[in-house]
Coordinates of C-alpha atoms and ligand atoms in Angstrom, one line a residue:
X1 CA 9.4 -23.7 3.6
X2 CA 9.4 -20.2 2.6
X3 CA 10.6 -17.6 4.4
X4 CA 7.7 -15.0 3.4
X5 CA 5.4 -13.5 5.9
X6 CA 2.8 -12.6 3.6
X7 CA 2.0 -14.1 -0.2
X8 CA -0.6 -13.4 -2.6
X9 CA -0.8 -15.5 -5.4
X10 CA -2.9 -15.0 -8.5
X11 CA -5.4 -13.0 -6.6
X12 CA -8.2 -11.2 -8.7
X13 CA -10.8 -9.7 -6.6
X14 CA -13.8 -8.3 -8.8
X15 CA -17.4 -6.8 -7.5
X16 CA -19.9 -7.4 -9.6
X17 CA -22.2 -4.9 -11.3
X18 CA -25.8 -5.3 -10.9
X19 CA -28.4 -3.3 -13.3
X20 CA -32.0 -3.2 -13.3
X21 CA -35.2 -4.3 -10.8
X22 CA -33.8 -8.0 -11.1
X23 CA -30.3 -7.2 -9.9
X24 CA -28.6 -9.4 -12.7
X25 CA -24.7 -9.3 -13.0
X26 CA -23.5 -7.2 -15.9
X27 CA -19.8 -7.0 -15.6
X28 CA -17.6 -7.4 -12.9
X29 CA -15.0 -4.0 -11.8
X30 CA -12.3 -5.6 -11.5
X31 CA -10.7 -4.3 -8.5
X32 CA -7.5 -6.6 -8.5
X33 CA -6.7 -8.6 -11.7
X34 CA -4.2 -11.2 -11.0
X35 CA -1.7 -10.0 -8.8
X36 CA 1.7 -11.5 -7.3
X37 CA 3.5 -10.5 -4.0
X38 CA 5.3 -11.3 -1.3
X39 CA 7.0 -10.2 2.0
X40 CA 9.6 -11.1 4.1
X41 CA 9.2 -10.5 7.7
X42 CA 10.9 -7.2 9.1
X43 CA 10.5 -6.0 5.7
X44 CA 8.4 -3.1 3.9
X45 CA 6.6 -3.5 0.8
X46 CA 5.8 -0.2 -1.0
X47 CA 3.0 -0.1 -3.0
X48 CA 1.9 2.6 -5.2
X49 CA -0.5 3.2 -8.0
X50 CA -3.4 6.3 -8.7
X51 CA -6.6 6.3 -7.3
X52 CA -9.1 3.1 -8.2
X53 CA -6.1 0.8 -8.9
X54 CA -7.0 -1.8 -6.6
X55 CA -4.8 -0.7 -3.2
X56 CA -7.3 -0.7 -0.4
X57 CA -8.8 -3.9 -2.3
X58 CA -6.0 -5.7 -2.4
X59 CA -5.4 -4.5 1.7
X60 CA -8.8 -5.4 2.6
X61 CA -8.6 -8.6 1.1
X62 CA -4.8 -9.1 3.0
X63 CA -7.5 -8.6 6.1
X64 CA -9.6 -11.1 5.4
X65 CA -12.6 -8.2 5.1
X66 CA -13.0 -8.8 1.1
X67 CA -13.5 -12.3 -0.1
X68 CA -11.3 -12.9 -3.1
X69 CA -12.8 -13.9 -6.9
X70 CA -9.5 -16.6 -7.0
X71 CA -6.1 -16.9 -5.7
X72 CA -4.7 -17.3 -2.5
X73 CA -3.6 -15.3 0.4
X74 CA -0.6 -16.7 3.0
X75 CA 0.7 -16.0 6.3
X76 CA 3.2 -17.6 7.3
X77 CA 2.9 -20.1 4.7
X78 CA -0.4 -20.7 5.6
X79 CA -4.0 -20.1 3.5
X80 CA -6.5 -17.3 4.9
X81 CA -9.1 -18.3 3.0
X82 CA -10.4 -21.4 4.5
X83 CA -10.0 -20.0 8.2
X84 CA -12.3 -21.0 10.7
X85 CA -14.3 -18.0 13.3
X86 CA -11.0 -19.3 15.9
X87 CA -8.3 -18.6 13.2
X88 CA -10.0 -15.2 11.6
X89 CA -9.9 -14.0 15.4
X90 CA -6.0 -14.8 16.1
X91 CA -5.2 -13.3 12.1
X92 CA -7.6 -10.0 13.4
X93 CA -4.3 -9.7 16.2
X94 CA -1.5 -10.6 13.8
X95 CA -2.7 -8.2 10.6
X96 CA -3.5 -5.1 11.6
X97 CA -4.2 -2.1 9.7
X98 CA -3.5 1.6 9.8
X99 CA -5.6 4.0 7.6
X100 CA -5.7 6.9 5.5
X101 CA -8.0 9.2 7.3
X102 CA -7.0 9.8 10.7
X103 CA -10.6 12.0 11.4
X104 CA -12.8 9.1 10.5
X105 CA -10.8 5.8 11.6
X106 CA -10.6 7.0 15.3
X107 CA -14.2 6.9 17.4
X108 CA -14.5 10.6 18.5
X109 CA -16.5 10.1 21.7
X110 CA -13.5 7.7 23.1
X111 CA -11.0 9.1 25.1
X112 CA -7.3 8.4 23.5
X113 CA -6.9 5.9 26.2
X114 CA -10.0 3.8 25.8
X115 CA -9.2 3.7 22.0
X116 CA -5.3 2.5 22.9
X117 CA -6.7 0.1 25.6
X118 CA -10.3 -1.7 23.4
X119 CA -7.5 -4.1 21.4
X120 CA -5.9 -5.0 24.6
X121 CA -9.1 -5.9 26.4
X122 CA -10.6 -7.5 23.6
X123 CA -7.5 -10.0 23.1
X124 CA -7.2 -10.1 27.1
X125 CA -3.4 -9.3 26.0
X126 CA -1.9 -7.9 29.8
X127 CA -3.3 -7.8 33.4
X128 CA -2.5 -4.0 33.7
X129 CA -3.8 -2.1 30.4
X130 CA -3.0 1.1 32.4
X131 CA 0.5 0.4 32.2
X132 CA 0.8 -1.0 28.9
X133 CA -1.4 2.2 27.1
X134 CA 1.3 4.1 29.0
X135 CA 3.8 2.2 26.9
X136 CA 2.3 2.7 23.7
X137 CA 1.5 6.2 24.1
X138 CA 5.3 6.6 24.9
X139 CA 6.1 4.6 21.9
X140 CA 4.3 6.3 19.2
X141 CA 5.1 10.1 21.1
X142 CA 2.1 10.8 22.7
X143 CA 2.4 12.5 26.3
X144 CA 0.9 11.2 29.1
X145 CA -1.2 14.2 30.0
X146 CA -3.3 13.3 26.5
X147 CA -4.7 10.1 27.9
X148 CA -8.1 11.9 28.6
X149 CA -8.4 14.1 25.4
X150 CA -10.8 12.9 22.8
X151 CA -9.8 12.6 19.4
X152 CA -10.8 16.2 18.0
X153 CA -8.4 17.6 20.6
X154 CA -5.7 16.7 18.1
X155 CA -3.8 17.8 14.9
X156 CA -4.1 15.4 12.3
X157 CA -0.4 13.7 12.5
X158 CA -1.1 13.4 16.4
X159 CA -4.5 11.3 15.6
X160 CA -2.6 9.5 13.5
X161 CA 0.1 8.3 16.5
X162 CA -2.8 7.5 18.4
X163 CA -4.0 5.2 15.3
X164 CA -0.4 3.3 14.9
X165 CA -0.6 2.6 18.8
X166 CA -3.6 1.5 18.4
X167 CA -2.3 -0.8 15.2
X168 CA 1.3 -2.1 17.3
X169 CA -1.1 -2.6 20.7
X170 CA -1.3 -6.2 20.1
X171 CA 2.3 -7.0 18.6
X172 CA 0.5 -7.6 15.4
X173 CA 3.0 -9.3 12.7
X174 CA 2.2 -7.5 10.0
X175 CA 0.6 -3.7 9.7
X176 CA -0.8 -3.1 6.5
X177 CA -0.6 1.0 6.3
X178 CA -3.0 1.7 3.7
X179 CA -1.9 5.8 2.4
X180 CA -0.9 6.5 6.4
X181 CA 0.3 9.7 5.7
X182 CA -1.7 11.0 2.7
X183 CA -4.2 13.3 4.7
X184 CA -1.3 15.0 6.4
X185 CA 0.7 18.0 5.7
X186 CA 3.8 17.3 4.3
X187 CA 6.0 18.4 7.2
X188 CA 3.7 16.0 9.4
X189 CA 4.2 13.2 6.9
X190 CA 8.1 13.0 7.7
X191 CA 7.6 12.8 11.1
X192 CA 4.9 9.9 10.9
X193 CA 7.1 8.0 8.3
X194 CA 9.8 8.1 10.9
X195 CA 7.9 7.2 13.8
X196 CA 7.1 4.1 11.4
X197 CA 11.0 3.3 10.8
X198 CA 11.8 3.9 14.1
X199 CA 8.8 1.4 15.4
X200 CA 10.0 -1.2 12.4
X201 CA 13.8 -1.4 14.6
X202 CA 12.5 -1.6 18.0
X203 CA 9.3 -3.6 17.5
X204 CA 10.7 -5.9 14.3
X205 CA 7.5 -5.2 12.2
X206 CA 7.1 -6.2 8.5
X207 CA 4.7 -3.4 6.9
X208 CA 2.9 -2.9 3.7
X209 CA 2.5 0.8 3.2
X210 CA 0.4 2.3 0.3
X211 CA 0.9 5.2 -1.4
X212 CA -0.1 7.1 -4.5
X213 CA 3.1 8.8 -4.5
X214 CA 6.6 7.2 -5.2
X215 CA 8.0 10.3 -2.9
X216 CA 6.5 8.9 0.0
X217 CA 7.4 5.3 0.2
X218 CA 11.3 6.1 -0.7
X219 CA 12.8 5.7 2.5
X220 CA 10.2 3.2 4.0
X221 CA 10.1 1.0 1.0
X222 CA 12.7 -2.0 1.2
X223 CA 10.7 -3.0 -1.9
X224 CA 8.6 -1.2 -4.4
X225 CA 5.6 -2.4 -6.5
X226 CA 3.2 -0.4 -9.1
X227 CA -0.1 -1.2 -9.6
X228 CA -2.0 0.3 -12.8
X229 CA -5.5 -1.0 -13.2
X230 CA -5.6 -4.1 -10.8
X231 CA -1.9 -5.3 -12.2
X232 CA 1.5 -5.3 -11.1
X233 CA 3.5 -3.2 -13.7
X234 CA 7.3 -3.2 -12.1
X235 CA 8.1 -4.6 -8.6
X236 CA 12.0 -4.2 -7.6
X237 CA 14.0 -3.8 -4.7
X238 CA 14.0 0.0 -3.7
X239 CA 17.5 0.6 -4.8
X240 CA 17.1 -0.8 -8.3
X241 CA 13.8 0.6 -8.7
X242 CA 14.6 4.4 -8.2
X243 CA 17.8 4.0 -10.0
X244 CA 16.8 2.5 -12.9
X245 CA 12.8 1.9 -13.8
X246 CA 11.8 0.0 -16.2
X247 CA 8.4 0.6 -17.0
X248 CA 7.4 3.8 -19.1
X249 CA 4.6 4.3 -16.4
X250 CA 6.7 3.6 -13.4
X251 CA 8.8 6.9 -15.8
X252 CA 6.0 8.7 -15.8
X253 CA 5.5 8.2 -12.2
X254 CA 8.9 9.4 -11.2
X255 CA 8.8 12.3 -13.2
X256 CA 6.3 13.7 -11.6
X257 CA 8.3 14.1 -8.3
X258 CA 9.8 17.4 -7.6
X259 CA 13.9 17.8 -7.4
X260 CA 14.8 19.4 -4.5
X261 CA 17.2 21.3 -6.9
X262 CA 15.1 24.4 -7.9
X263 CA 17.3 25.0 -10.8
X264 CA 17.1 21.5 -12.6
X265 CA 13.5 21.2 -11.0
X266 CA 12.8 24.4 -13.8
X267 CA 14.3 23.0 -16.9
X268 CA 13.5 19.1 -16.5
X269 CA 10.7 17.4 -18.2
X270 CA 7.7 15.7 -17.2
X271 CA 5.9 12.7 -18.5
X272 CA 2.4 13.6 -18.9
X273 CA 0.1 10.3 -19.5
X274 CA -2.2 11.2 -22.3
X275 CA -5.5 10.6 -22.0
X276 CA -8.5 8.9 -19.1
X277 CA -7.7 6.2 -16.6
X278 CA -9.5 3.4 -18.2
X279 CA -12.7 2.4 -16.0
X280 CA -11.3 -1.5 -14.3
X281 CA -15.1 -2.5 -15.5
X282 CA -13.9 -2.4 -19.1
X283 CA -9.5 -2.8 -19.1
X284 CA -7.8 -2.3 -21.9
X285 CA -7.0 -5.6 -24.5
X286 CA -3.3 -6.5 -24.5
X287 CA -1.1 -4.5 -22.1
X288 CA -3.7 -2.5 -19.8
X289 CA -1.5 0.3 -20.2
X290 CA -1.3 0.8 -23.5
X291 CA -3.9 3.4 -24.2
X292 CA -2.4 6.2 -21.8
X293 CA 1.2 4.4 -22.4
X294 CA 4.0 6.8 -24.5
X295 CA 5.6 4.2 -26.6
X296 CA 3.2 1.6 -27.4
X297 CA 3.2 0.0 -30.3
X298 CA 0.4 -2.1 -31.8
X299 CA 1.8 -5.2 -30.1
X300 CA 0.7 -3.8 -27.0
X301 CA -2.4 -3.6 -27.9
X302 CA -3.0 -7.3 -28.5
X303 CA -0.5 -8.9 -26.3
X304 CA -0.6 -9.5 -22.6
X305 CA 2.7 -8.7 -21.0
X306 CA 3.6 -10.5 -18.0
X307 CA 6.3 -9.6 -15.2
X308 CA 9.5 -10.6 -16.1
X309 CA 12.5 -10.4 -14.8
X310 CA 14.5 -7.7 -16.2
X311 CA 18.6 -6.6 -15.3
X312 CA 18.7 -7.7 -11.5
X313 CA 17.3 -10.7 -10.1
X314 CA 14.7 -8.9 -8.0
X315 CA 13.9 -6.3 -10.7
X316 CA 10.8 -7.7 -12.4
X317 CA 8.8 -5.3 -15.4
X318 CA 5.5 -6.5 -17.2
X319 CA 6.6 -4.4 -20.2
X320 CA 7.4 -5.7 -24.0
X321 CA 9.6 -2.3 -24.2
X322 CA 11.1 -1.5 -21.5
X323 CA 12.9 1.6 -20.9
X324 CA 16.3 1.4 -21.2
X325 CA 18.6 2.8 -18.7
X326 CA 19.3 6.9 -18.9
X327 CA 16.6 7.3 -20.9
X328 CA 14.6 9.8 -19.1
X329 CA 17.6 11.9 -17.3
X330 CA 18.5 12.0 -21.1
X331 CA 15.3 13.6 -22.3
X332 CA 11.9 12.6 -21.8
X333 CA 10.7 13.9 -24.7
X334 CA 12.1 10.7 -26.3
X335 CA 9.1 9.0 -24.5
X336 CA 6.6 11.8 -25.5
X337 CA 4.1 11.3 -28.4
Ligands
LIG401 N1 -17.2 -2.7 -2.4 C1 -17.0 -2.3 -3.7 N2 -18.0 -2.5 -4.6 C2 -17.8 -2.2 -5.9 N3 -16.7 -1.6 -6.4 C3 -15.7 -1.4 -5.5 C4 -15.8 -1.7 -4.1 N4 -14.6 -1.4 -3.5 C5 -13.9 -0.8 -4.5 N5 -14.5 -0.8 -5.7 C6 -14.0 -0.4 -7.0 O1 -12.7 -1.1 -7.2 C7 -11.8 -0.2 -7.8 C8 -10.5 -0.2 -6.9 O2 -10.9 0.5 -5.7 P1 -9.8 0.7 -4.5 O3 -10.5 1.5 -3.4 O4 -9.2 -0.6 -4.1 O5 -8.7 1.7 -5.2 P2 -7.5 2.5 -4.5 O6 -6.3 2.2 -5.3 O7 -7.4 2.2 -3.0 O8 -7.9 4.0 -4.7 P3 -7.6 5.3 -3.8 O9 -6.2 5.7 -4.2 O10 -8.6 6.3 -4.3 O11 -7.8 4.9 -2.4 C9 -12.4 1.2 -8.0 O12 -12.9 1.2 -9.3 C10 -13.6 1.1 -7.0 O13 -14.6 1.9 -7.4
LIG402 MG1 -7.6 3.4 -1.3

């Protein structure tokens, strides 16, 4: 028996693409191409990767609100797919989600309290949702004199609080946080990633939180995985990961992140990905990286890499060449064409 909360296992989730009066299937995007995870409860799983690389696929489909193409998806040790309407209801209480836009996600004619209190009466979770909304709006920072405002009384991070309480009402065990904080300001993002660590202790929740920047998840993330193009490229534990990545786009991600130092922030290089992100209708042969990919060689071009365990045991890179340690505090331009 495992002691994962959440695994996905070979999951590939692809829409088709329909042309013409007939509707027939030309292609399939391939949204998530044969992707590996998993999660220990009262842990957080970063994920990161640029727009169209699969992330609010592959959290839909954690849901159960996208059907997967094949694979498998387990809580607990158990299969999603197969659940009956009885089962779907109890997972809708123990995965719950919290999104990106916290101006759309919340129904503006509510009033804060009504949105805080619809889980609760729908699961018939307490005999006095008064008090427990009181809770949760304590919880998440919300002062009690909001309970009547309607959502387009508040700033964008507060909406957000109201959307977390709304996620932790029913002690889900899981919250898939799907880019939580990318609508928000950056001072406003701190405070909301704290509220999330700070909820994580007291409440002992396991998240997955997506982000398209490696900044964001660094203090959240116990783990860290990179998605390019529906694929896993590098998945480590956090400390391994930011100290010594692997993969040359993994590089390419982390060099994009400002130093705090202005000084070396001026004089370091950047990794700047030549070219288009490749449509995930048509991926690339060989490693699906390749074309935008520094050092690629021909090999690459022909030859599927798969993730492999690289240095540490939980350091895994799908990479032929990875980059070897120092390389980029050394000089990027190493890695440039
Ligand atoms: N329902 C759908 N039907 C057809 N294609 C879809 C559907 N949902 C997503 N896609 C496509 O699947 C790919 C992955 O989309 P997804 O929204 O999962 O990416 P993402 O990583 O969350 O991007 P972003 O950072 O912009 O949110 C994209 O090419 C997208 O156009
Ligand atoms: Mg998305």
């Amino acid at each position: 028996m495992s002691e994962a909360l959440l695994e996905v296992r070979d999951l590939e989730v692809y829409f088709p693409i329909k042309k013409g009066v007939l509707k027939k299937t030309t292609g399939n995007v391939k949204a998530v191409n044969g992707l590996n995870l998993s999660v220990n409860k009262g842990e957080t799983l970063g994920i990161v990767g640029e727009s169209g690389c699969g992330k609010s696929t592959l959290a839909r489909t954690i849901l159960g609100l996208e059907k997967p193409t094949s694979g498998d998806i387990l809580i607990e040790g158990e299969s999603i797919l197969n659940y009956s309407a009885k089962q779907m209801h109890r997972l809708r209480r123990d995965v719950q989600m919290v999104f990106q836009d916290p101006f759309t996600s919340l129904n503006p004619r509510m009033k804060v309290s009504e949105i805080i209190a619809a889980p609760l009466k729908a699961y018939k979770m307490t005999d006095n949702i008064e008090q427990r909304v009181k809770e949760l709006m304590d919880l998440v920072g919300l002062k009690p004199e909001y309970h009547d405002r309607l959502p387009h009384e508040f700033s964008g991070g507060q909406r957000q609080r109201i959307g977390i309480a709304r996620a932790i009402a029913l002690k889900p065990k899981l919250i898939v946080c799907d880019e939580p904080v990318s609508a928000l300001d950056v001072s406003v993002q701190a405070q909301v990633i704290n509220l999330f660590e700070d909820l994580q202790k007291e409440l002992d929740l396991t998240y997955v939180f997506i982000a398209h920047d490696l900044s964001v998840i660094k203090h959240i993330a116990d783990k860290v995985s990179v998605m390019y193009l529906g694929k896993m490229m590098e998945r480590s534990d956090s400390e391994s990961f930011y100290n010594h990545a692997q993969h040359p786009y993994t590089n390419a991600l982390l060099s994009a992140i400002p130093l705090p130092d202005p000084g070396k922030e001026k004089t370091r290089e950047r990794i700047v990905l030549k070219g288009e992100l490749p449509s995930p209708a048509n991926p690339p042969t060989g490693c699906v990286f390749h074309t935008r990919c520094p050092i690629a060689r021909d090999y690459c071009k022909e030859n599927t890499p798969q993730l492999e365990r690289k240095g540490n045991e939980e350091h895994e890179v799908a990479c032929f060449f990875p980059i070897e340690k120092g390389m980029v505090e050394a000089g990027s331009e190493n890695l440039l064409r």
